[in-house]
Amino acid sequence: MASDLYSQLVHSAPGSFLAKQLGIPQPETLRRYKPGDQPLAGTLLIGGEGRLVEPLRAALAEDYDVVSDNLGGRWADSFGGLVYDATGITGPAGLKGLYKFFTPLLRNLGPSGRIVVIGTTPEEAGSGHERIAQRALEGFTRSLGKEMRRGATVNLVYVSPDAKPAATGLESTMRFLLSGKSAYVDGQVFRIGADDASPPADWDRPLDGKVAIVTGAARGIGATIAEVFSRDGAKVICIDVEGAQEALGVTATKVGGTALALDVTADDAVDRITEHVREHYDGRVDILVNNAGITRDKLLANMDEGRWDSVVAVNLVAPLALAEGLVNNGVLGEGGRVVGLSSMAGIAGNRGQTNYAATKAGMIGLTDTLSEAYADKGITVNAVAPGFIETKMTEAIPLATREVGRRLNSLYQGGKPVDVAETIAYFASPASNAVTGNTVRVCGQAWLGA
Amino acid sequence: MASDLYSQLVHSAPGSFLAKQLGIPQPETLRRYKPGDQPLAGTLLIGGEGRLVEPLRAALAEDYDVVSDNLGGRWADSFGGLVYDATGITGPAGLKGLYKFFTPLLRNLGPSGRIVVIGTTPEEAGSGHERIAQRALEGFTRSLGKEMRRGATVNLVYVSPDAKPAATGLESTMRFLLSGKSAYVDGQVFRIGADDASPPADWDRPLDGKVAIVTGAARGIGATIAEVFSRDGAKVICIDVEGAQEALGVTATKVGGTALALDVTADDAVDRITEHVREHYDGRVDILVNNAGITRDKLLANMDEGRWDSVVAVNLVAPLALAEGLVNNGVLGEGGRVVGLSSMAGIAGNRGQTNYAATKAGMIGLTDTLSEAYADKGITVNAVAPGFIETKMTEAIPLATREVGRRLNSLYQGGKPVDVAETIAYFASPASNAVTGNTVRVCGQAWLGA
């Protein structure tokens, strides 16, 4: 499933030829998050002249070595991160600020360096010229992502102009993007709303005391999500089908959570989950991760009804039923988090996956729809779309073709299940209160897309 | 410029290896528009149970061999086009209609066949479940586009639920997508608003009596736009820089239009155009095509100020100034059309093109912004984003690497300048009154993207 996107190239004869030549550039060993590590491997330069630059410096000053534009001789240093607040750009001519800030600095960014550009949500910009310039940031950051080497990532964060200047809603996103948790998140656009957010007592345990449901938790990415949630302090209800009960038990034990063997497409799925939550967790959960999903690939011309029906039932109908059911019966309430798994096939389409891609595009629709519907309940809804993630499934792909799949991105390597899980944990954090309606790819800025 | 998107692969060593292997599948010779040809090479089957199916059958009955679902033995025929009205789908389960309609028909689609799915604009759908299902159509159509062979295209058209049932706003888009004019438009999403539109007196001369400005008209895509506009009945003001005056004269003569040597970045550009329009065209134009654009590629770390400034000035500041200037001084009024050139680099980013990609993403922002700003003036604003188009510039690319660039799409071939021009002419048509705010790729459903 994680590799769906690449089957087009991977199954083509040229793939193996391409693969042989893809040793250059060498992929960097990405810096990934370990509790207790420095939040950034080097100095953090925060520049620009927008409304968020000072609040951001203040918010991050305690945990980061923050410097401002005025560095004197220190530009010879190796920076861990470069952040540019572009919210002050009010028209096309102002885009020059990006050039002036970044060009002299780029050679001084260290390995696994972090570049973040902060803009104003274009559709909410104060003038037409501002909106156009803010929209232009996307072309800039996506290009810069394709220029950077040595594991550096470049992301764009749009912040609502209605957000309070204290930048509390922005902080969880900035900490995520600067950290090793976002090692494989590159070339993406995040949208932050106007809501405030409170920092957790401990940024290393942001989910302390939270209860999370993870479907498809027996193995693979689902099991990793459960582990990351547990590391971050959450209690996890691990759900998977009867047939996976043994592996499910292993996951649940590992994370100190509970196991619930359940087909998410069953009519009584919401009732059985609710019962489980009442029995073990006082009737209340904070997080729902709709991770369970299946593929039943076939060209549409050859597809049988069963393939269509089962994929739609598991990947789209069930996630929707679970989210609506648990919100409607009050199990998931104020402060709740819903996170879904979309896919690059849902964005770009994929040969042999009309059924799967429809459900994964539908997951984007679910995210758009429920994020709006649940906004006044204080529930956020987001999704991740994984790219080439190294799993048991991708291990089965022949070496040469696997090489193609994993190299066709700006980091020249596949991601790990933990990269997907970290992104989901960021969405699930109470500190991400202002982050809703996002579908973000975890793909190393894969070159394939729409 | 047209090939910008592919330089990433094209400049890589693996490119030549990949190219050698890319003879399969053989690219189809695409059916392209010729005046007087049949509008579709075969029967047009229009199915589905939405609000638009009957009006659409009625609108197209005169010029097409339209049949409905109920075909009896005729399913053995080769269809020219398959249209499915999915506006009746109100939830995920209803997506099954796509499967039921298309699966038995796909083998009967002829060469250069046309598939169009019509949906309801997700954000305007009547219920959450409907919105989710409508959003799912995008994953379905993009996947189906990657499955079809022999030059078939698959596109998705979202129609506002506020559109009148007569489907007048939809007709120009359907005729475009069914025709050979859209030969290289594949895997795209169109959005049609609620406005009505009147059909032209002659669908073979939709621009009769219109006056159009085309910048960068001396050569390449700009010259082709002028030719297609002229074929469609428009008078064309051909603009290009002083240095291109000779070629500009050739274009202007060929299309029976006027030539104006002008640097679009000059302070007096709007005044000089206005003067020209007063002198030759009674002070009024109908169409502005912001085609002029330049590239000045360099990695951002090595970029000089001149490259940044010139690209921003020509590609973004000038188009904005021209559109605003000609609207504000009344030269471009009610019924006006503004069409811009974006780029796949503006969507996905491209190595070495931070400046160019910023302006081309900005062009999408311009389209979003001005389409809203000018809606109540009856002026539409749209953009095209060309993929690999065969031009003099791409001819200079070494054969093997060129093969890669032109084959990485669902039609396995490069497009022609006329494909870009036809799409612009469709946006420019008076019949496209309900079509605004679209950025559409003309790329054969290139696999690269964001």
mmCIF file of C-alpha atoms in Angstrom, chain B residues 37-365:
data_model
loop_
_atom_site.group_PDB
_atom_site.id
_atom_site.type_symbol
_atom_site.label_atom_id
_atom_site.label_comp_id
_atom_site.label_asym_id
_atom_site.label_seq_id
_atom_site.Cartn_x
_atom_site.Cartn_y
_atom_site.Cartn_z
ATOM 1 C CA ASP B 37 -14.155 17.260 -39.063
ATOM 2 C CA GLN B 38 -16.660 15.245 -37.074
ATOM 3 C CA PRO B 39 -16.653 16.613 -33.526
ATOM 4 C CA LEU B 40 -16.061 13.078 -32.218
ATOM 5 C CA ALA B 41 -14.793 9.925 -33.941
ATOM 6 C CA GLY B 42 -17.705 7.696 -33.009
ATOM 7 C CA THR B 43 -20.801 7.422 -30.874
ATOM 8 C CA LEU B 44 -21.062 9.452 -27.680
ATOM 9 C CA LEU B 45 -22.514 7.549 -24.753
ATOM 10 C CA ILE B 46 -23.804 9.789 -21.981
ATOM 11 C CA GLY B 47 -24.782 7.927 -18.827
ATOM 12 C CA GLY B 48 -25.315 8.456 -15.134
ATOM 13 C CA GLU B 49 -28.199 9.651 -13.076
ATOM 14 C CA GLY B 50 -27.330 13.225 -12.172
ATOM 15 C CA ARG B 51 -28.985 16.537 -12.817
ATOM 16 C CA LEU B 52 -26.926 17.218 -15.945
ATOM 17 C CA VAL B 53 -27.322 14.058 -17.988
ATOM 18 C CA GLU B 54 -30.538 14.979 -19.792
ATOM 19 C CA PRO B 55 -29.647 18.627 -20.480
ATOM 20 C CA LEU B 56 -26.291 17.493 -21.801
ATOM 21 C CA ARG B 57 -27.815 14.918 -24.133
ATOM 22 C CA ALA B 58 -30.146 17.603 -25.419
ATOM 23 C CA ALA B 59 -27.381 20.166 -25.896
ATOM 24 C CA LEU B 60 -25.121 17.805 -27.833
ATOM 25 C CA ALA B 61 -27.757 15.840 -29.760
ATOM 26 C CA GLU B 62 -27.551 17.991 -32.850
ATOM 27 C CA ASP B 63 -23.815 17.681 -33.465
ATOM 28 C CA TYR B 64 -23.032 14.294 -31.919
ATOM 29 C CA ASP B 65 -24.338 10.767 -32.307
ATOM 30 C CA VAL B 66 -25.580 10.669 -28.714
ATOM 31 C CA VAL B 67 -26.845 7.474 -27.132
ATOM 32 C CA SER B 68 -27.946 6.734 -23.587
ATOM 33 C CA ASP B 69 -27.222 3.797 -21.280
ATOM 34 C CA ASN B 70 -29.807 1.636 -22.915
ATOM 35 C CA LEU B 71 -27.926 0.370 -25.925
ATOM 36 C CA GLY B 72 -28.955 -3.224 -26.436
ATOM 37 C CA GLY B 73 -26.607 -4.820 -28.899
ATOM 38 C CA ARG B 74 -24.834 -1.600 -29.753
ATOM 39 C CA TRP B 75 -22.296 -2.072 -26.940
ATOM 40 C CA ALA B 76 -20.214 -3.989 -29.409
ATOM 41 C CA ASP B 77 -19.627 -0.712 -31.239
ATOM 42 C CA SER B 78 -16.567 1.403 -30.846
ATOM 43 C CA PHE B 79 -17.429 4.509 -28.889
ATOM 44 C CA GLY B 80 -15.864 7.899 -29.556
ATOM 45 C CA GLY B 81 -16.599 9.093 -26.062
ATOM 46 C CA LEU B 82 -17.994 8.023 -22.703
ATOM 47 C CA VAL B 83 -19.486 10.649 -20.412
ATOM 48 C CA TYR B 84 -20.710 9.835 -16.940
ATOM 49 C CA ASP B 85 -22.781 12.312 -14.978
ATOM 50 C CA ALA B 86 -21.771 11.613 -11.373
ATOM 51 C CA THR B 87 -23.668 14.551 -9.890
ATOM 52 C CA GLY B 88 -26.260 12.107 -8.600
ATOM 53 C CA ILE B 89 -23.725 10.484 -6.266
ATOM 54 C CA THR B 90 -24.481 11.621 -2.739
ATOM 55 C CA GLY B 91 -22.161 9.405 -0.692
ATOM 56 C CA PRO B 92 -19.243 6.950 -0.881
ATOM 57 C CA ALA B 93 -21.477 3.943 -1.637
ATOM 58 C CA GLY B 94 -22.764 5.716 -4.739
ATOM 59 C CA LEU B 95 -19.282 5.671 -6.261
ATOM 60 C CA LYS B 96 -20.178 2.162 -7.361
ATOM 61 C CA GLY B 97 -22.014 3.829 -10.237
ATOM 62 C CA LEU B 98 -18.642 4.661 -11.798
ATOM 63 C CA TYR B 99 -17.624 1.036 -11.656
ATOM 64 C CA LYS B 100 -20.900 -0.200 -13.103
ATOM 65 C CA PHE B 101 -20.902 2.281 -15.940
ATOM 66 C CA PHE B 102 -17.305 2.178 -17.090
ATOM 67 C CA THR B 103 -16.087 -1.375 -16.515
ATOM 68 C CA PRO B 104 -18.124 -3.078 -19.273
ATOM 69 C CA LEU B 105 -17.510 -0.216 -21.716
ATOM 70 C CA LEU B 106 -13.790 0.471 -21.577
ATOM 71 C CA ARG B 107 -12.762 -2.081 -24.161
ATOM 72 C CA ASN B 108 -15.119 -0.489 -26.659
ATOM 73 C CA LEU B 109 -13.575 2.955 -26.627
ATOM 74 C CA GLY B 110 -11.950 3.839 -29.921
ATOM 75 C CA PRO B 111 -8.556 5.488 -30.532
ATOM 76 C CA SER B 112 -8.202 9.028 -29.137
ATOM 77 C CA GLY B 113 -11.379 8.253 -27.212
ATOM 78 C CA ARG B 114 -12.748 10.677 -24.699
ATOM 79 C CA ILE B 115 -13.841 9.976 -21.149
ATOM 80 C CA VAL B 116 -15.372 12.756 -19.089
ATOM 81 C CA VAL B 117 -16.784 12.443 -15.597
ATOM 82 C CA ILE B 118 -19.040 15.260 -14.458
ATOM 83 C CA GLY B 119 -19.371 15.955 -10.759
ATOM 84 C CA THR B 120 -20.551 18.604 -8.362
ATOM 85 C CA THR B 121 -17.964 21.059 -7.031
ATOM 86 C CA PRO B 122 -17.105 19.368 -3.723
ATOM 87 C CA GLU B 123 -16.982 22.515 -1.592
ATOM 88 C CA GLU B 124 -20.466 23.449 -2.794
ATOM 89 C CA ALA B 125 -22.042 20.015 -2.337
ATOM 90 C CA GLY B 126 -25.277 19.752 -0.412
ATOM 91 C CA SER B 127 -24.083 17.392 2.318
ATOM 92 C CA GLY B 128 -20.838 16.217 3.863
ATOM 93 C CA HIS B 129 -21.181 12.732 2.442
ATOM 94 C CA GLU B 130 -21.846 14.108 -1.012
ATOM 95 C CA ARG B 131 -18.799 16.365 -0.763
ATOM 96 C CA ILE B 132 -16.589 13.428 0.180
ATOM 97 C CA ALA B 133 -17.873 11.267 -2.676
ATOM 98 C CA GLN B 134 -17.491 14.089 -5.171
ATOM 99 C CA ARG B 135 -13.925 14.689 -4.031
ATOM 100 C CA ALA B 136 -13.254 10.969 -4.542
ATOM 101 C CA LEU B 137 -13.946 11.355 -8.277
ATOM 102 C CA GLU B 138 -10.559 12.988 -8.664
ATOM 103 C CA GLY B 139 -8.685 9.861 -7.558
ATOM 104 C CA PHE B 140 -10.828 7.744 -9.835
ATOM 105 C CA THR B 141 -10.401 9.829 -12.978
ATOM 106 C CA ARG B 142 -6.681 10.401 -12.497
ATOM 107 C CA SER B 143 -6.189 6.647 -12.107
ATOM 108 C CA LEU B 144 -8.330 5.830 -15.108
ATOM 109 C CA GLY B 145 -6.301 8.328 -17.136
ATOM 110 C CA LYS B 146 -3.213 6.282 -16.325
ATOM 111 C CA GLU B 147 -4.930 3.072 -17.424
ATOM 112 C CA MET B 148 -6.222 4.149 -20.810
ATOM 113 C CA ARG B 149 -4.229 3.564 -23.986
ATOM 114 C CA ARG B 150 -4.360 4.585 -27.668
ATOM 115 C CA GLY B 151 -4.567 8.305 -27.060
ATOM 116 C CA ALA B 152 -7.658 8.237 -24.876
ATOM 117 C CA THR B 153 -8.002 11.027 -22.332
ATOM 118 C CA VAL B 154 -9.882 11.146 -19.030
ATOM 119 C CA ASN B 155 -10.940 14.407 -17.458
ATOM 120 C CA LEU B 156 -13.156 15.501 -14.569
ATOM 121 C CA VAL B 157 -15.506 18.470 -14.713
ATOM 122 C CA TYR B 158 -16.994 19.858 -11.520
ATOM 123 C CA VAL B 159 -20.114 21.934 -12.020
ATOM 124 C CA SER B 160 -21.517 24.268 -9.397
ATOM 125 C CA PRO B 161 -24.807 23.011 -7.954
ATOM 126 C CA ASP B 162 -26.137 26.518 -8.555
ATOM 127 C CA ALA B 163 -25.742 26.150 -12.317
ATOM 128 C CA LYS B 164 -29.065 26.163 -14.130
ATOM 129 C CA PRO B 165 -30.168 22.717 -15.292
ATOM 130 C CA ALA B 166 -29.913 23.732 -18.940
ATOM 131 C CA ALA B 167 -26.159 23.115 -18.693
ATOM 132 C CA THR B 168 -25.326 26.088 -20.896
ATOM 133 C CA GLY B 169 -22.264 26.915 -18.759
ATOM 134 C CA LEU B 170 -20.965 23.381 -19.187
ATOM 135 C CA GLU B 171 -21.328 23.081 -22.938
ATOM 136 C CA SER B 172 -18.111 24.802 -24.072
ATOM 137 C CA THR B 173 -16.060 22.641 -21.708
ATOM 138 C CA MET B 174 -17.716 19.423 -22.894
ATOM 139 C CA ARG B 175 -17.235 20.310 -26.548
ATOM 140 C CA PHE B 176 -13.598 21.159 -25.874
ATOM 141 C CA LEU B 177 -12.921 17.951 -23.961
ATOM 142 C CA LEU B 178 -14.661 15.753 -26.531
ATOM 143 C CA SER B 179 -12.870 17.381 -29.458
ATOM 144 C CA GLY B 180 -9.387 17.003 -30.866
ATOM 145 C CA LYS B 181 -8.627 20.428 -29.402
ATOM 146 C CA SER B 182 -7.993 18.754 -26.066
ATOM 147 C CA ALA B 183 -5.763 16.015 -27.520
ATOM 148 C CA TYR B 184 -3.041 16.623 -24.902
ATOM 149 C CA VAL B 185 -5.310 17.576 -21.975
ATOM 150 C CA ASP B 186 -5.494 14.493 -19.786
ATOM 151 C CA GLY B 187 -6.064 13.742 -16.110
ATOM 152 C CA GLN B 188 -7.231 17.282 -15.406
ATOM 153 C CA VAL B 189 -9.964 18.811 -13.255
ATOM 154 C CA PHE B 190 -12.135 21.663 -14.541
ATOM 155 C CA ARG B 191 -14.431 23.804 -12.417
ATOM 156 C CA ILE B 192 -17.523 25.374 -13.938
ATOM 157 C CA GLY B 193 -19.423 28.082 -12.119
ATOM 158 C CA ALA B 194 -23.106 28.909 -12.032
ATOM 159 C CA ASP B 195 -23.170 31.473 -14.837
ATOM 160 C CA ASP B 196 -25.085 30.881 -18.021
ATOM 161 C CA ALA B 197 -23.435 31.092 -21.406
ATOM 162 C CA SER B 198 -24.662 31.498 -24.960
ATOM 163 C CA PRO B 199 -23.397 29.206 -27.673
ATOM 164 C CA PRO B 200 -21.547 30.994 -30.485
ATOM 165 C CA ALA B 201 -23.243 31.292 -33.862
ATOM 166 C CA ASP B 202 -20.654 28.842 -35.201
ATOM 167 C CA TRP B 203 -18.731 26.437 -32.931
ATOM 168 C CA ASP B 204 -15.986 26.418 -35.591
ATOM 169 C CA ARG B 205 -15.514 30.180 -35.225
ATOM 170 C CA PRO B 206 -16.202 30.880 -31.559
ATOM 171 C CA LEU B 207 -14.059 34.044 -31.479
ATOM 172 C CA ASP B 208 -15.724 35.738 -34.433
ATOM 173 C CA GLY B 209 -15.466 39.500 -34.108
ATOM 174 C CA LYS B 210 -13.349 39.367 -30.947
ATOM 175 C CA VAL B 211 -10.118 41.307 -30.435
ATOM 176 C CA ALA B 212 -7.285 39.591 -28.593
ATOM 177 C CA ILE B 213 -3.929 40.712 -27.198
ATOM 178 C CA VAL B 214 -1.211 38.062 -27.179
ATOM 179 C CA THR B 215 2.126 38.917 -25.565
ATOM 180 C CA GLY B 216 5.263 37.075 -26.636
ATOM 181 C CA ALA B 217 3.583 36.454 -30.004
ATOM 182 C CA ALA B 218 6.654 36.582 -32.238
ATOM 183 C CA ARG B 219 7.529 32.918 -31.943
ATOM 184 C CA GLY B 220 6.751 29.551 -30.386
ATOM 185 C CA ILE B 221 3.612 29.051 -28.370
ATOM 186 C CA GLY B 222 2.703 32.755 -28.565
ATOM 187 C CA ALA B 223 2.714 32.692 -32.371
ATOM 188 C CA THR B 224 0.588 29.547 -32.349
ATOM 189 C CA ILE B 225 -1.921 31.166 -30.005
ATOM 190 C CA ALA B 226 -2.244 34.040 -32.467
ATOM 191 C CA GLU B 227 -2.810 31.570 -35.320
ATOM 192 C CA VAL B 228 -5.477 29.586 -33.476
ATOM 193 C CA PHE B 229 -7.241 32.772 -32.395
ATOM 194 C CA SER B 230 -7.226 33.970 -35.976
ATOM 195 C CA ARG B 231 -8.577 30.624 -37.225
ATOM 196 C CA ASP B 232 -11.360 30.964 -34.638
ATOM 197 C CA GLY B 233 -12.300 34.403 -35.979
ATOM 198 C CA ALA B 234 -10.450 36.819 -33.699
ATOM 199 C CA LYS B 235 -8.377 39.845 -34.641
ATOM 200 C CA VAL B 236 -5.047 39.589 -32.872
ATOM 201 C CA ILE B 237 -2.749 42.289 -31.496
ATOM 202 C CA CYS B 238 0.640 40.609 -31.529
ATOM 203 C CA ILE B 239 3.057 41.975 -28.940
ATOM 204 C CA ASP B 240 6.711 41.179 -28.459
ATOM 205 C CA VAL B 241 9.967 42.955 -27.641
ATOM 206 C CA GLU B 242 11.819 45.215 -30.078
ATOM 207 C CA GLY B 243 14.449 42.547 -30.699
ATOM 208 C CA ALA B 244 11.846 40.162 -32.079
ATOM 209 C CA GLN B 245 10.252 42.693 -34.384
ATOM 210 C CA GLU B 246 10.899 40.833 -37.608
ATOM 211 C CA ALA B 247 9.358 37.557 -36.393
ATOM 212 C CA LEU B 248 6.551 39.557 -34.834
ATOM 213 C CA GLY B 249 5.758 41.100 -38.193
ATOM 214 C CA VAL B 250 5.633 37.652 -39.754
ATOM 215 C CA THR B 251 3.137 36.447 -37.142
ATOM 216 C CA ALA B 252 0.980 39.542 -37.418
ATOM 217 C CA THR B 253 0.854 39.305 -41.186
ATOM 218 C CA LYS B 254 0.089 35.608 -41.092
ATOM 219 C CA VAL B 255 -2.880 36.110 -38.772
ATOM 220 C CA GLY B 256 -4.053 39.321 -40.396
ATOM 221 C CA GLY B 257 -3.568 41.190 -37.127
ATOM 222 C CA THR B 258 -1.471 44.108 -35.944
ATOM 223 C CA ALA B 259 2.016 44.117 -34.446
ATOM 224 C CA LEU B 260 3.101 46.155 -31.466
ATOM 225 C CA ALA B 261 6.766 46.096 -30.457
ATOM 226 C CA LEU B 262 6.766 46.614 -26.729
ATOM 227 C CA ASP B 263 8.540 45.532 -23.576
ATOM 228 C CA VAL B 264 5.719 44.372 -21.312
ATOM 229 C CA THR B 265 7.719 45.466 -18.266
ATOM 230 C CA ALA B 266 7.910 49.095 -19.438
ATOM 231 C CA ASP B 267 6.139 51.667 -17.263
ATOM 232 C CA ASP B 268 4.099 52.858 -20.224
ATOM 233 C CA ALA B 269 3.151 49.390 -21.491
ATOM 234 C CA VAL B 270 -0.533 49.722 -20.603
ATOM 235 C CA ASP B 271 -0.688 53.224 -22.091
ATOM 236 C CA ARG B 272 0.953 52.161 -25.320
ATOM 237 C CA ILE B 273 -1.322 49.149 -25.696
ATOM 238 C CA THR B 274 -4.331 51.331 -24.961
ATOM 239 C CA GLU B 275 -3.218 53.814 -27.604
ATOM 240 C CA HIS B 276 -2.769 50.994 -30.131
ATOM 241 C CA VAL B 277 -6.214 49.619 -29.296
ATOM 242 C CA ARG B 278 -7.815 53.058 -29.714
ATOM 243 C CA GLU B 279 -6.121 53.542 -33.041
ATOM 244 C CA HIS B 280 -6.899 50.132 -34.551
ATOM 245 C CA TYR B 281 -9.802 48.588 -32.639
ATOM 246 C CA ASP B 282 -12.107 51.334 -31.394
ATOM 247 C CA GLY B 283 -10.575 51.278 -27.931
ATOM 248 C CA ARG B 284 -11.805 47.878 -26.886
ATOM 249 C CA VAL B 285 -10.361 44.368 -26.599
ATOM 250 C CA ASP B 286 -11.997 41.134 -25.463
ATOM 251 C CA ILE B 287 -9.085 38.882 -24.632
ATOM 252 C CA LEU B 288 -5.691 39.303 -22.953
ATOM 253 C CA VAL B 289 -3.239 36.397 -23.099
ATOM 254 C CA ASN B 290 -0.257 36.917 -20.817
ATOM 255 C CA ASN B 291 2.007 34.547 -22.692
ATOM 256 C CA ALA B 292 5.340 36.393 -22.586
ATOM 257 C CA GLY B 293 7.751 34.779 -20.151
ATOM 258 C CA ILE B 294 11.440 34.152 -19.623
ATOM 259 C CA THR B 295 13.673 31.740 -17.752
ATOM 260 C CA ARG B 296 16.962 32.669 -16.069
ATOM 261 C CA ASP B 297 17.850 29.396 -14.393
ATOM 262 C CA LYS B 298 20.409 29.051 -11.616
ATOM 263 C CA LEU B 299 20.530 27.327 -8.265
ATOM 264 C CA LEU B 300 19.420 29.842 -5.670
ATOM 265 C CA ALA B 301 22.807 29.648 -3.935
ATOM 266 C CA ASN B 302 24.453 30.920 -7.135
ATOM 267 C CA MET B 303 21.765 33.246 -8.392
ATOM 268 C CA ASP B 304 22.534 36.861 -9.194
ATOM 269 C CA GLU B 305 20.083 39.641 -8.532
ATOM 270 C CA GLY B 306 19.483 40.278 -12.229
ATOM 271 C CA ARG B 307 18.106 36.795 -12.791
ATOM 272 C CA TRP B 308 15.694 37.137 -9.909
ATOM 273 C CA ASP B 309 14.512 40.595 -10.868
ATOM 274 C CA SER B 310 14.050 40.060 -14.587
ATOM 275 C CA VAL B 311 12.055 36.858 -14.209
ATOM 276 C CA VAL B 312 9.745 38.376 -11.595
ATOM 277 C CA ALA B 313 9.286 41.496 -13.706
ATOM 278 C CA VAL B 314 8.435 39.737 -16.975
ATOM 279 C CA ASN B 315 6.540 36.687 -15.677
ATOM 280 C CA LEU B 316 4.516 38.102 -12.808
ATOM 281 C CA VAL B 317 4.639 41.871 -12.367
ATOM 282 C CA ALA B 318 3.926 42.605 -16.037
ATOM 283 C CA PRO B 319 0.974 40.193 -16.446
ATOM 284 C CA LEU B 320 -0.583 41.637 -13.313
ATOM 285 C CA ALA B 321 -0.001 45.219 -14.443
ATOM 286 C CA LEU B 322 -1.442 44.514 -17.904
ATOM 287 C CA ALA B 323 -4.555 42.796 -16.575
ATOM 288 C CA GLU B 324 -5.235 45.419 -13.929
ATOM 289 C CA GLY B 325 -4.340 48.309 -16.213
ATOM 290 C CA LEU B 326 -6.578 47.236 -19.087
ATOM 291 C CA VAL B 327 -9.483 46.387 -16.812
ATOM 292 C CA ASN B 328 -9.158 49.585 -14.814
ATOM 293 C CA ASN B 329 -9.048 51.821 -17.888
ATOM 294 C CA GLY B 330 -11.995 50.003 -19.434
ATOM 295 C CA VAL B 331 -10.205 48.606 -22.487
ATOM 296 C CA LEU B 332 -11.029 45.108 -21.249
ATOM 297 C CA GLY B 333 -14.607 45.068 -19.999
ATOM 298 C CA GLU B 334 -17.766 42.984 -19.611
ATOM 299 C CA GLY B 335 -17.264 39.571 -21.221
ATOM 300 C CA GLY B 336 -13.493 39.990 -21.083
ATOM 301 C CA ARG B 337 -11.084 37.078 -20.877
ATOM 302 C CA VAL B 338 -7.687 36.961 -19.212
ATOM 303 C CA VAL B 339 -5.542 33.867 -19.745
ATOM 304 C CA GLY B 340 -2.096 33.368 -18.255
ATOM 305 C CA LEU B 341 0.731 30.912 -18.710
ATOM 306 C CA SER B 342 1.656 29.055 -15.574
ATOM 307 C CA SER B 343 3.983 26.074 -15.645
ATOM 308 C CA MET B 344 4.421 22.675 -14.108
ATOM 309 C CA ALA B 345 7.409 24.215 -12.314
ATOM 310 C CA GLY B 346 4.920 26.540 -10.646
ATOM 311 C CA ILE B 347 2.983 23.531 -9.414
ATOM 312 C CA ALA B 348 5.734 21.088 -8.481
ATOM 313 C CA GLY B 349 8.794 23.292 -8.228
ATOM 314 C CA ASN B 350 11.926 22.665 -10.257
ATOM 315 C CA ARG B 351 15.610 22.542 -9.479
ATOM 316 C CA GLY B 352 17.361 25.699 -10.660
ATOM 317 C CA GLN B 353 14.110 27.610 -11.028
ATOM 318 C CA THR B 354 13.240 29.178 -7.688
ATOM 319 C CA ASN B 355 12.701 32.478 -9.496
ATOM 320 C CA TYR B 356 10.705 31.059 -12.386
ATOM 321 C CA ALA B 357 8.625 28.705 -10.244
ATOM 322 C CA ALA B 358 7.771 31.505 -7.829
ATOM 323 C CA THR B 359 6.385 33.567 -10.711
ATOM 324 C CA LYS B 360 4.505 30.620 -12.166
ATOM 325 C CA ALA B 361 2.963 29.748 -8.787
ATOM 326 C CA GLY B 362 2.230 33.460 -8.567
ATOM 327 C CA MET B 363 0.406 33.144 -11.892
ATOM 328 C CA ILE B 364 -1.887 30.598 -10.235
ATOM 329 C CA GLY B 365 -2.383 33.118 -7.439
#
